Structures are given as C-alpha cells and as structure tokens.
Amino acid sequence: EMDYEIGGKRHKRKAKKELARLNIDNLMTRLEDWALNAREEYAADNPDADMQGIAWDLAQGAEYSFEPDEWDVLMYRGPFESDDDLYTYIADLIA
C-alpha cells in the first residue's frame, strides 16, 4: 500500500512535469528565446552581417535545441501548417 502511494505520487509528479515540458505555450516561449539568442550571438560574432541573409540558415539549427518530441509538438500542434511555416517564423524572429 505504501509503495502504491509513493509510486503514484511520483508518477503524478513525473506526468505533470512531462505535460509542462510539452506544453505548446512553453515551447513557443523557448523557441522565441532561442531565436532572439541566436540573433544576438551571431550579431556579436559578426557585427556587419546582414541578418536577413543568414536568418533562414540560423533558423534551420533551432531543431537541434529541442528534444525530438518537443519539435514534433511545435510542428504538429503549434500554429504552423508546415515545416516551412515554422522555419519562416523563426527566421522572421532572427531577422
């Protein structure tokens, strides 16, 4: 009985944490933060760079900052209709 109660509480905490991790609002916030950070870092290293010219290439790297299941949530449960829409959104944030 004790094991069931402790295990059940652990399971509930883990499930709650997992739901928060895959929450689309949280993922969108992380995506926006990633894009703005990528812009700042690139601009710091390349002060004269044309951000519009490089934004699409930088946007392609966003996928690797997310777990595969998080990226799937962004792709399929987010406000985007295709992967191009998602990358365009990221590139627009960067540019």
mmCIF file of C-alpha atoms in Angstrom:
data_model
loop_
_atom_site.group_PDB
_atom_site.id
_atom_site.type_symbol
_atom_site.label_atom_id
_atom_site.label_comp_id
_atom_site.label_asym_id
_atom_site.label_seq_id
_atom_site.Cartn_x
_atom_site.Cartn_y
_atom_site.Cartn_z
ATOM 1 C CA GLU A 1 0.000 0.000 0.000
ATOM 2 C CA MET A 2 2.830 2.365 0.868
ATOM 3 C CA ASP A 3 4.621 1.543 -2.370
ATOM 4 C CA TYR A 4 1.457 2.276 -4.353
ATOM 5 C CA GLU A 5 1.049 5.667 -2.667
ATOM 6 C CA ILE A 6 4.687 6.691 -3.133
ATOM 7 C CA GLY A 7 4.815 5.325 -6.674
ATOM 8 C CA GLY A 8 1.534 7.009 -7.537
ATOM 9 C CA LYS A 9 2.763 10.375 -6.299
ATOM 10 C CA ARG A 10 5.990 10.005 -8.246
ATOM 11 C CA HIS A 11 4.055 9.084 -11.345
ATOM 12 C CA LYS A 12 1.777 12.105 -10.972
ATOM 13 C CA ARG A 13 4.734 14.463 -10.496
ATOM 14 C CA LYS A 14 6.507 12.991 -13.494
ATOM 15 C CA ALA A 15 3.373 13.213 -15.643
ATOM 16 C CA LYS A 16 2.813 16.828 -14.585
ATOM 17 C CA LYS A 17 6.421 17.700 -15.433
ATOM 18 C CA GLU A 18 6.091 15.971 -18.815
ATOM 19 C CA LEU A 19 2.896 17.880 -19.623
ATOM 20 C CA ALA A 20 4.608 21.164 -18.773
ATOM 21 C CA ARG A 21 7.609 20.227 -20.932
ATOM 22 C CA LEU A 22 5.400 19.505 -23.934
ATOM 23 C CA ASN A 23 3.058 22.453 -23.403
ATOM 24 C CA ILE A 24 2.865 24.406 -26.668
ATOM 25 C CA ASP A 25 2.950 27.775 -24.888
ATOM 26 C CA ASN A 26 6.148 26.835 -23.057
ATOM 27 C CA LEU A 27 7.690 25.514 -26.268
ATOM 28 C CA MET A 28 6.780 28.663 -28.193
ATOM 29 C CA THR A 29 8.396 30.788 -25.483
ATOM 30 C CA ARG A 30 11.542 28.665 -25.630
ATOM 31 C CA LEU A 31 11.548 28.892 -29.434
ATOM 32 C CA GLU A 32 11.268 32.682 -29.355
ATOM 33 C CA ASP A 33 14.017 32.894 -26.733
ATOM 34 C CA TRP A 34 16.201 30.625 -28.850
ATOM 35 C CA ALA A 35 15.706 32.770 -31.966
ATOM 36 C CA LEU A 36 16.490 36.032 -30.179
ATOM 37 C CA ASN A 37 19.531 34.482 -28.508
ATOM 38 C CA ALA A 38 20.779 33.089 -31.838
ATOM 39 C CA ARG A 39 20.443 36.554 -33.372
ATOM 40 C CA GLU A 40 22.343 38.214 -30.526
ATOM 41 C CA GLU A 41 25.145 35.653 -30.582
ATOM 42 C CA TYR A 42 25.541 35.789 -34.352
ATOM 43 C CA ALA A 43 25.446 39.591 -34.395
ATOM 44 C CA ALA A 44 28.062 39.718 -31.627
ATOM 45 C CA ASP A 45 30.412 37.493 -33.629
ATOM 46 C CA ASN A 46 29.600 39.144 -36.996
ATOM 47 C CA PRO A 47 28.719 42.792 -36.373
ATOM 48 C CA ASP A 48 28.411 43.743 -40.055
ATOM 49 C CA ALA A 49 26.397 40.693 -41.100
ATOM 50 C CA ASP A 50 23.122 41.002 -42.985
ATOM 51 C CA MET A 51 20.744 39.210 -40.605
ATOM 52 C CA GLN A 52 18.085 38.785 -43.285
ATOM 53 C CA GLY A 53 20.550 36.888 -45.431
ATOM 54 C CA ILE A 54 21.562 34.494 -42.678
ATOM 55 C CA ALA A 55 18.264 34.177 -40.769
ATOM 56 C CA TRP A 56 16.990 31.156 -42.714
ATOM 57 C CA ASP A 57 20.236 29.255 -42.173
ATOM 58 C CA LEU A 58 20.221 30.045 -38.466
ATOM 59 C CA ALA A 59 16.567 29.000 -38.224
ATOM 60 C CA GLN A 60 17.465 25.536 -39.522
ATOM 61 C CA GLY A 61 19.545 24.990 -36.381
ATOM 62 C CA ALA A 62 16.639 25.510 -33.994
ATOM 63 C CA GLU A 63 15.521 21.906 -34.270
ATOM 64 C CA TYR A 64 18.702 20.695 -32.567
ATOM 65 C CA SER A 65 17.972 22.723 -29.421
ATOM 66 C CA PHE A 66 14.807 20.739 -28.757
ATOM 67 C CA GLU A 67 14.138 17.108 -27.986
ATOM 68 C CA PRO A 68 12.546 15.243 -30.920
ATOM 69 C CA ASP A 69 9.165 15.012 -29.196
ATOM 70 C CA GLU A 70 9.259 18.729 -28.364
ATOM 71 C CA TRP A 71 10.000 19.553 -32.008
ATOM 72 C CA ASP A 72 7.107 17.325 -33.098
ATOM 73 C CA VAL A 73 4.770 19.260 -30.809
ATOM 74 C CA LEU A 74 5.938 22.520 -32.361
ATOM 75 C CA MET A 75 5.473 21.117 -35.853
ATOM 76 C CA TYR A 76 2.129 19.405 -35.448
ATOM 77 C CA ARG A 77 0.321 21.039 -32.531
ATOM 78 C CA GLY A 78 1.658 24.553 -32.931
ATOM 79 C CA PRO A 79 0.199 27.303 -35.080
ATOM 80 C CA PHE A 80 2.215 26.208 -38.117
ATOM 81 C CA GLU A 81 0.817 24.427 -41.140
ATOM 82 C CA SER A 82 4.138 23.120 -42.431
ATOM 83 C CA ASP A 83 7.788 22.926 -41.550
ATOM 84 C CA ASP A 84 8.428 25.885 -43.870
ATOM 85 C CA ASP A 85 5.994 27.968 -41.820
ATOM 86 C CA LEU A 86 7.871 27.079 -38.654
ATOM 87 C CA TYR A 87 11.273 27.901 -40.134
ATOM 88 C CA THR A 88 9.920 31.134 -41.636
ATOM 89 C CA TYR A 89 8.578 32.153 -38.228
ATOM 90 C CA ILE A 90 11.968 31.507 -36.636
ATOM 91 C CA ALA A 91 13.796 33.331 -39.443
ATOM 92 C CA ASP A 92 11.487 36.328 -39.043
ATOM 93 C CA LEU A 93 12.306 36.462 -35.336
ATOM 94 C CA ILE A 94 16.006 36.328 -36.117
ATOM 95 C CA ALA A 95 15.868 38.939 -38.889
#
